[in-house]
Structures are given as structure tokens and as C-alpha cells.
Amino acid sequence: MAILNLFFVYTSYSCILYCILVLGFRLLLHPLRKYPGPFAAKLSEAYGGFYALRKRLHLQTYENHLRYGPVLRQAPNRLIFNSVSALQAIYQNERVNKSYVYAVAQPEQHNTFITTNRAQHRPKRRLMSQVLSEQSMRSFEPIMVNQVLIFLRQLLQANSSPVNMTPMCRYLGLDVAGLLGFGYERNLQTDHAHRSLTDALTFGNYRTNQRLNTVLMDLLPNRLRTELRATIEKMILTRLAQPSEDKHDLLSVFSEAEQSDLDIKNMKKSAIWAEAILFFAAGGETIASTLAATFFYLSQNPECYQKLATEIRSTFSSGSEIRGGPRLSSCRYLRACIDEALRMSPPVPGTLWREAATDAKDKPLIIGVSIYSLHHNENYFPDSFQFQPERWLAKDNNNNNNNNNKAAHEAFVAFSMGSRVCAGKAMAYLETSLVLVMTFWYFDFEPSSSEGKEAGEQKNTAGGKGWRVGEFQMQDIFAAGHDGPELRFRPRGDFCCEELSRRGNGPADMLQLL
Ligand code: HEM
């Protein structure tokens, strides 16, 4: 017994001594010791984990940059930068890779987003680029438009009562993502039965973000994940029972690409489902965030709303003309509004961790730029908390706006940059543009309460410290979480009901909804 006691005493002392030595090293001898940052962050990754758990790590990082400057030590082995020069040096650098923390965050997924090995990443990325290319989008567009029409019918059905745009946009985004990824109609927009999918995705994002920011922490349970897996299995089996050429989706693009691309041919067929799952979080959730934020800012800024309404309603002469192509691309104010919403409330607000490509066995230095912080850096975006789509529009004459505009473009990083830039950028702009233009064509909208600005923000989560009036607040769970805005939609004249009933699934459906 005495020996056992002695063993425990020595073990406890050894542990305490070990902790003191590790913490002392991190504080006084570590190569990053001279970089400023919160005291707790210098000692442990738990600092980042704590704020990730509270879903406000992006806000904390922003506040820390204000306090400590453009280079910040956020964990013993991690630095965050807040400048365009650092952005380019990190993300456009062949010698810098995605950090190993991605693989730790989702060990079971080896898709385009997670894979850190360049050779393994290449064929996956080529496949994704093909399914998300402009040509592929042209084939997919009618399916997308059909989903947007369902979205519009839901707005009509609301009959001017308040609509919470977060769930509406999520159901739309996930239905479109499901159709492109799995060729499967999940019908979240119209059917309540499978909406737990959204909770499972939120939970998955939250868990991923935890692990990205502290590899120590994995406290969250797994039940929703199991449910998500069952749903996905059903989607895969249904799709596999159909000929691949029956749909325009990931499987059909894969089947065609493998004829001519040996690397893609060598990919296991099962590997494409890991890519399809990625469509939900990478494609569905991000688009929903962009839409919810843009609706929010337009409802809060009547001048911008008017300018955009005028642009859209003078560019098209009927709802059925609204399609991707030169006329949609000519809507420059529309693009400026989307970019400004992406800047102010980026759908991926956190820090995208990178590390030097090296064979060394030592723990690599992890570095990155926080998207939210850079997007609110006053050097690049003066009055950064104000919604000003004009900052994206270069003036023709030689005034300052052109210089500001260049700085803004260089610091705009909502889709990341370099070899791991978002593969779905073209789809993101097409889908968000179609939704906004078609909504403005058929409806007018306003915040749900007549009390104006603040009332419109009530359904706008996160809150607490860091809350700003006029900002659509994102929760940092990698692909952002949010709620609201609550808006009321009024049809623009009688033609709205007629046209919407004529298009898409036809009058029978429409009668059911009205
Ligand atoms: C507004 C909407 C979107 C935003 C803001 C966005 C943002 C991003 C960002 C920041 C990354 C880099 C992540 C990292 O390095 O950790 C990324 C990667 C990626 N995104 Fe998007 N995304 C959007 C829409 C989409 C869509 C619609 C798809 C397609 C379904 C998509 C597919 C991907 C893929 C496959 C990657 C991984 C690329 C790679 O590592 O090679 N994204 N996205």
C-alpha cells in the first residue's frame, strides 16, 4: 500500500513538473515567444478551443488583432496575420500546404476539401472542377431554377406574414446541393420529414471547427452523425439504382470524366460519395449564408435595395428571361451587393490553417489569415462595418475609388485563394444571383417589423460581445451558423401569381400552395 501511495505521489509530481516545463517552454523559450497575443493562447490551444466552443472565435480574433496588431499568436504553435501581403505569401505559395489539422478534424473523410497531400488532391479537384464548371452549370441550371421557383412559391404562400430567411435559404441551398451531388430530390423545401439533416450538418460543422482549432478537444456526441450517415446511404443507394446518365450530377460527370482521365478513372467509385457529402456543407450551407446575409443587408439599407430593384427590373422584361448569361452578368450592382454581403458576413469567417510543406517530424508551425478580420481591416475597407456595395464599383474617372477598389479586391478572400481556392465559386455566384434576381422580379420585401432597423435584427444570432447594429452576425462553426432575418414579402402585382403558377411544376401545385 505504501509503495502504491509513493507511486501516486511521484506520478503526480512528475505530471506537475512536466506541465510546468511545457508551459515554461511555450512562454519563455518557444520560437514564437516574441509574438504578441493573449497570455492563455501562448500556453495552450485550449484558448482557441474555448472560443470555438462558444462559436465566436472569429470575433475574438478580430478583437485580438485590434489589441495586439497584425500578427497574433493564437496558440503556442499558431500565428494569425491580418494583411494582404501575408495573405498572398501564405495562400499563393507552393511551399505552403493545408495544415494537418484538417485531417485531424475529419479523419474519415478524404475528399477534395480535407486532403492535404497534393498528389492525392489533384484528381479529386479535377473531378470537382468538372462538375462545377460553367459548362456543367449550364446543364444543371434548369434544375437549379426549378428549385428557386419552389422557393418563390414558399414566399408567396407565406402571404405577407414574416418569413425567417435562414431556414428558407438553407432548405433551398441543401436541395440544390443534394441534386448536384447525389441526383436526389431531398425536398427539404416542401417536406418537413427530413429537415433534421440541417441540424446534423450544423452539428458536423461545429465539431469540425472544434477540432480545427484545438486538436485536443473532441467532447461532442455522435448521434446526429449516425442519422446523417443513414440518410446519405439511402441517397447513394437510390442513385446507384439508376443509370448514371439519367441525371446531371456528380456520378454522371464522373462516369464521363473517367473515359478520358486516367487519374479520375483510378479513383475508387466509392470515393465520389465523400465528395458528394461535401456539397452539402461546402455548397448548400455557404450559399444559404450568402443569401440570408444579402437579404438582411438589402432589407436594412433602403437606398441599396432601390438601386438593385431598379437595375434588375430594367435589365429583364419577364421572369422567364432570368437565366445565367451576359444579361445576368451585366447586373453589376447585384454582384457588388453579393460581394459586400460576403465581405461583411463571410460564410466561412474563421482562419484557414496552413503549414510549411516539410518532411520534418517536428510539429509544424501553423499559420493563417482570419477572413472576418481581414474583411474588417480598415486599411482595405474604410468604414468596414457599413454596407457599401459602391466600394466594389470602379469609377471611370481618375478618382480615389479606383485605388480603394484595387485594395478591396486584393483583400477580398471569401472564397480563399491559390491552389485551394473554392471550387464552387461559379456555382455560388450563379445560384445567389438567380435567387436574388428572381425574388426581386416577383416580390418586394421589407423587415418584418415596422420598428425598423433594430427590429429587423432581432432574429440575428450570436449577439453578446461583438454585436453591432447593422451587422448580420455569423456564428463561427467553420461554415457559419446564423438566424434570420425575418422579412415580409409582397407580390409585385397580379402577374406574380400567374407567372409563378405557369412556371416549374405547374398550376396544380400552385393551387395547393395558395
Ligand atoms: C458563397 C458560397 C461559398 C463560399 C463563401 C465558399 C468558400 C470556400 C472557402 C473559403 C474555401 C476554402 C476552405 C479551406 O481552405 O479550408 C472553399 C473550398 C471549397 N469549396 Fe467553397 N464556398 C462557397 C460555395 C461553394 C459551392 C457552391 C461549392 C460546390 C458545391 C463549393 C465547393 C468547395 C470545395 C470542393 C472546396 C475545397 C477546394 C479545395 O480544397 O481544393 N463551395 N470554399
Tab-separated table of N, CA and C in Angstrom, residues 163 165 291-306 308 333 337 341 344-345 385-389 440 445-460 467-473 483-489:
chain	number	residue	atom	x	y	z
A	163	VAL	N	-41.238	35.819	-42.699
A	163	VAL	CA	-40.534	34.597	-43.091
A	163	VAL	C	-39.117	34.684	-42.540
A	165	MET	N	-35.543	33.915	-42.996
A	165	MET	CA	-34.816	33.575	-44.220
A	165	MET	C	-33.741	32.511	-44.002
A	291	LEU	N	-27.029	34.127	-49.038
A	291	LEU	CA	-28.367	34.645	-49.350
A	291	LEU	C	-28.980	35.335	-48.135
A	292	ALA	N	-28.913	34.659	-46.975
A	292	ALA	CA	-29.526	35.243	-45.774
A	292	ALA	C	-28.880	36.598	-45.480
A	293	ALA	N	-27.546	36.663	-45.596
A	293	ALA	CA	-26.849	37.928	-45.298
A	293	ALA	C	-27.240	39.001	-46.322
A	294	THR	N	-27.306	38.645	-47.600
A	294	THR	CA	-27.624	39.663	-48.614
A	294	THR	C	-29.061	40.168	-48.418
A	295	PHE	N	-29.979	39.251	-48.140
A	295	PHE	CA	-31.368	39.694	-47.873
A	295	PHE	C	-31.375	40.629	-46.661
A	296	PHE	N	-30.608	40.280	-45.644
A	296	PHE	CA	-30.560	41.112	-44.441
A	296	PHE	C	-30.081	42.532	-44.790
A	297	TYR	N	-28.924	42.622	-45.454
A	297	TYR	CA	-28.346	43.947	-45.708
A	297	TYR	C	-29.237	44.769	-46.639
A	298	LEU	N	-29.865	44.108	-47.607
A	298	LEU	CA	-30.733	44.877	-48.514
A	298	LEU	C	-31.966	45.374	-47.772
A	299	SER	N	-32.482	44.542	-46.851
A	299	SER	CA	-33.682	44.985	-46.127
A	299	SER	C	-33.346	46.124	-45.169
A	300	GLN	N	-32.080	46.225	-44.753
A	300	GLN	CA	-31.683	47.263	-43.795
A	300	GLN	C	-31.173	48.533	-44.474
A	301	ASN	N	-30.940	48.464	-45.772
A	301	ASN	CA	-30.364	49.616	-46.483
A	301	ASN	C	-31.245	49.977	-47.681
A	302	PRO	N	-32.294	50.773	-47.418
A	302	PRO	CA	-33.300	51.030	-48.456
A	302	PRO	C	-32.720	51.612	-49.752
A	303	GLU	N	-31.674	52.430	-49.648
A	303	GLU	CA	-31.110	53.015	-50.898
A	303	GLU	C	-30.521	51.914	-51.779
A	304	CYS	N	-29.811	51.010	-51.150
A	304	CYS	CA	-29.209	49.884	-51.911
A	304	CYS	C	-30.313	49.016	-52.491
A	305	TYR	N	-31.356	48.800	-51.689
A	305	TYR	CA	-32.493	47.990	-52.142
A	305	TYR	C	-33.077	48.606	-53.412
A	306	GLN	N	-33.283	49.922	-53.374
A	306	GLN	CA	-33.903	50.602	-54.527
A	306	GLN	C	-33.036	50.508	-55.771
A	308	LEU	N	-30.803	48.296	-56.503
A	308	LEU	CA	-30.768	46.935	-57.040
A	308	LEU	C	-32.087	46.605	-57.738
A	333	TYR	N	-24.429	45.999	-60.135
A	333	TYR	CA	-24.784	46.371	-58.756
A	333	TYR	C	-25.168	45.123	-57.942
A	337	CYS	N	-23.514	43.946	-54.488
A	337	CYS	CA	-24.268	43.676	-53.243
A	337	CYS	C	-23.878	42.312	-52.683
A	341	ALA	N	-21.975	41.679	-49.085
A	341	ALA	CA	-22.522	40.804	-48.034
A	341	ALA	C	-21.490	39.725	-47.678
A	344	MET	N	-18.854	41.483	-45.491
A	344	MET	CA	-19.236	41.831	-44.115
A	344	MET	C	-19.532	40.604	-43.264
A	345	SER	N	-20.178	39.617	-43.861
A	345	SER	CA	-20.553	38.405	-43.103
A	345	SER	C	-20.102	37.176	-43.880
A	385	PHE	N	-17.689	48.396	-41.208
A	385	PHE	CA	-18.947	47.812	-40.727
A	385	PHE	C	-20.157	48.439	-41.399
A	386	GLN	N	-19.906	49.197	-42.457
A	386	GLN	CA	-21.045	49.736	-43.211
A	386	GLN	C	-21.208	49.007	-44.536
A	387	PHE	N	-22.458	48.731	-44.858
A	387	PHE	CA	-22.771	48.027	-46.110
A	387	PHE	C	-22.711	49.038	-47.252
A	388	GLN	N	-21.648	48.950	-48.053
A	388	GLN	CA	-21.458	49.917	-49.153
A	388	GLN	C	-21.098	49.170	-50.438
A	389	PRO	N	-22.087	48.681	-51.173
A	389	PRO	CA	-21.789	47.953	-52.416
A	389	PRO	C	-20.952	48.794	-53.373
A	440	PHE	N	-36.425	39.561	-56.571
A	440	PHE	CA	-36.724	40.977	-56.831
A	440	PHE	C	-37.687	41.123	-58.004
A	445	PHE	N	-39.804	43.347	-50.666
A	445	PHE	CA	-39.738	42.838	-49.288
A	445	PHE	C	-39.233	43.901	-48.333
A	446	GLU	N	-39.490	43.662	-47.041
A	446	GLU	CA	-39.084	44.632	-46.003
A	446	GLU	C	-38.891	43.868	-44.688
A	447	PRO	N	-38.208	44.490	-43.720
A	447	PRO	CA	-38.060	43.825	-42.413
A	447	PRO	C	-39.431	43.551	-41.819
A	448	SER	N	-39.555	42.492	-41.029
A	448	SER	CA	-40.893	42.067	-40.593
A	448	SER	C	-41.558	43.075	-39.673
A	449	SER	N	-40.774	43.898	-38.959
A	449	SER	CA	-41.398	44.820	-38.020
A	449	SER	C	-41.309	46.237	-38.540
A	450	SER	N	-42.359	47.007	-38.240
A	450	SER	CA	-42.363	48.396	-38.700
A	450	SER	C	-41.412	49.240	-37.856
A	451	GLU	N	-40.884	48.670	-36.766
A	451	GLU	CA	-39.979	49.452	-35.920
A	451	GLU	C	-38.616	49.664	-36.561
A	452	GLY	N	-38.382	48.990	-37.689
A	452	GLY	CA	-37.179	49.298	-38.480
A	452	GLY	C	-35.953	48.517	-38.085
A	453	LYS	N	-34.824	49.218	-38.134
A	453	LYS	CA	-33.510	48.584	-38.097
A	453	LYS	C	-33.325	47.532	-36.990
A	454	GLU	N	-33.526	47.965	-35.730
A	454	GLU	CA	-33.239	47.029	-34.655
A	454	GLU	C	-34.175	45.833	-34.674
A	455	ALA	N	-35.475	46.111	-34.986
A	455	ALA	CA	-36.436	45.010	-35.002
A	455	ALA	C	-36.051	43.994	-36.075
A	456	GLY	N	-35.553	44.468	-37.190
A	456	GLY	CA	-35.133	43.573	-38.262
A	456	GLY	C	-33.962	42.704	-37.844
A	457	GLU	N	-33.272	43.117	-36.813
A	457	GLU	CA	-32.091	42.385	-36.375
A	457	GLU	C	-32.366	41.422	-35.235
A	458	GLN	N	-33.625	41.422	-34.754
A	458	GLN	CA	-33.876	40.566	-33.593
A	458	GLN	C	-33.542	39.120	-33.888
A	459	LYS	N	-33.904	38.663	-35.068
A	459	LYS	CA	-33.583	37.280	-35.430
A	459	LYS	C	-32.208	37.284	-36.070
A	460	ASN	N	-31.224	37.531	-35.295
A	460	ASN	CA	-29.877	37.651	-35.837
A	460	ASN	C	-28.954	37.226	-34.710
A	467	TRP	N	-21.411	42.311	-30.833
A	467	TRP	CA	-22.644	42.623	-31.540
A	467	TRP	C	-22.603	44.046	-32.084
A	468	ARG	N	-22.985	44.215	-33.315
A	468	ARG	CA	-23.045	45.550	-33.884
A	468	ARG	C	-24.364	45.741	-34.592
A	469	VAL	N	-24.987	46.880	-34.364
A	469	VAL	CA	-26.221	47.191	-35.080
A	469	VAL	C	-25.863	47.295	-36.557
A	470	GLY	N	-26.672	46.695	-37.391
A	470	GLY	CA	-26.430	46.801	-38.834
A	470	GLY	C	-25.576	45.679	-39.377
A	471	GLU	N	-25.129	44.769	-38.505
A	471	GLU	CA	-24.316	43.653	-38.989
A	471	GLU	C	-25.096	42.346	-38.892
A	472	PHE	N	-25.080	41.562	-39.955
A	472	PHE	CA	-25.677	40.226	-39.901
A	472	PHE	C	-24.647	39.312	-39.271
A	473	GLN	N	-24.956	38.888	-38.068
A	473	GLN	CA	-23.944	38.209	-37.261
A	473	GLN	C	-23.862	36.729	-37.587
A	483	ASP	N	-29.133	33.088	-37.903
A	483	ASP	CA	-30.593	33.016	-37.842
A	483	ASP	C	-31.139	34.302	-38.440
A	484	GLY	N	-32.344	34.236	-39.021
A	484	GLY	CA	-32.953	35.416	-39.619
A	484	GLY	C	-32.322	35.784	-40.939
A	485	PRO	N	-32.607	36.941	-41.495
A	485	PRO	CA	-33.526	37.959	-40.988
A	485	PRO	C	-34.979	37.525	-41.209
A	486	GLU	N	-35.881	38.165	-40.455
A	486	GLU	CA	-37.303	37.923	-40.696
A	486	GLU	C	-37.820	39.003	-41.620
A	487	LEU	N	-38.371	38.591	-42.737
A	487	LEU	CA	-38.825	39.557	-43.742
A	487	LEU	C	-40.268	39.273	-44.147
A	488	ARG	N	-40.921	40.323	-44.674
A	488	ARG	CA	-42.252	40.142	-45.276
A	488	ARG	C	-42.139	40.363	-46.766
A	489	PHE	N	-42.731	39.478	-47.531
A	489	PHE	CA	-42.672	39.580	-48.995
A	489	PHE	C	-44.061	39.894	-49.535
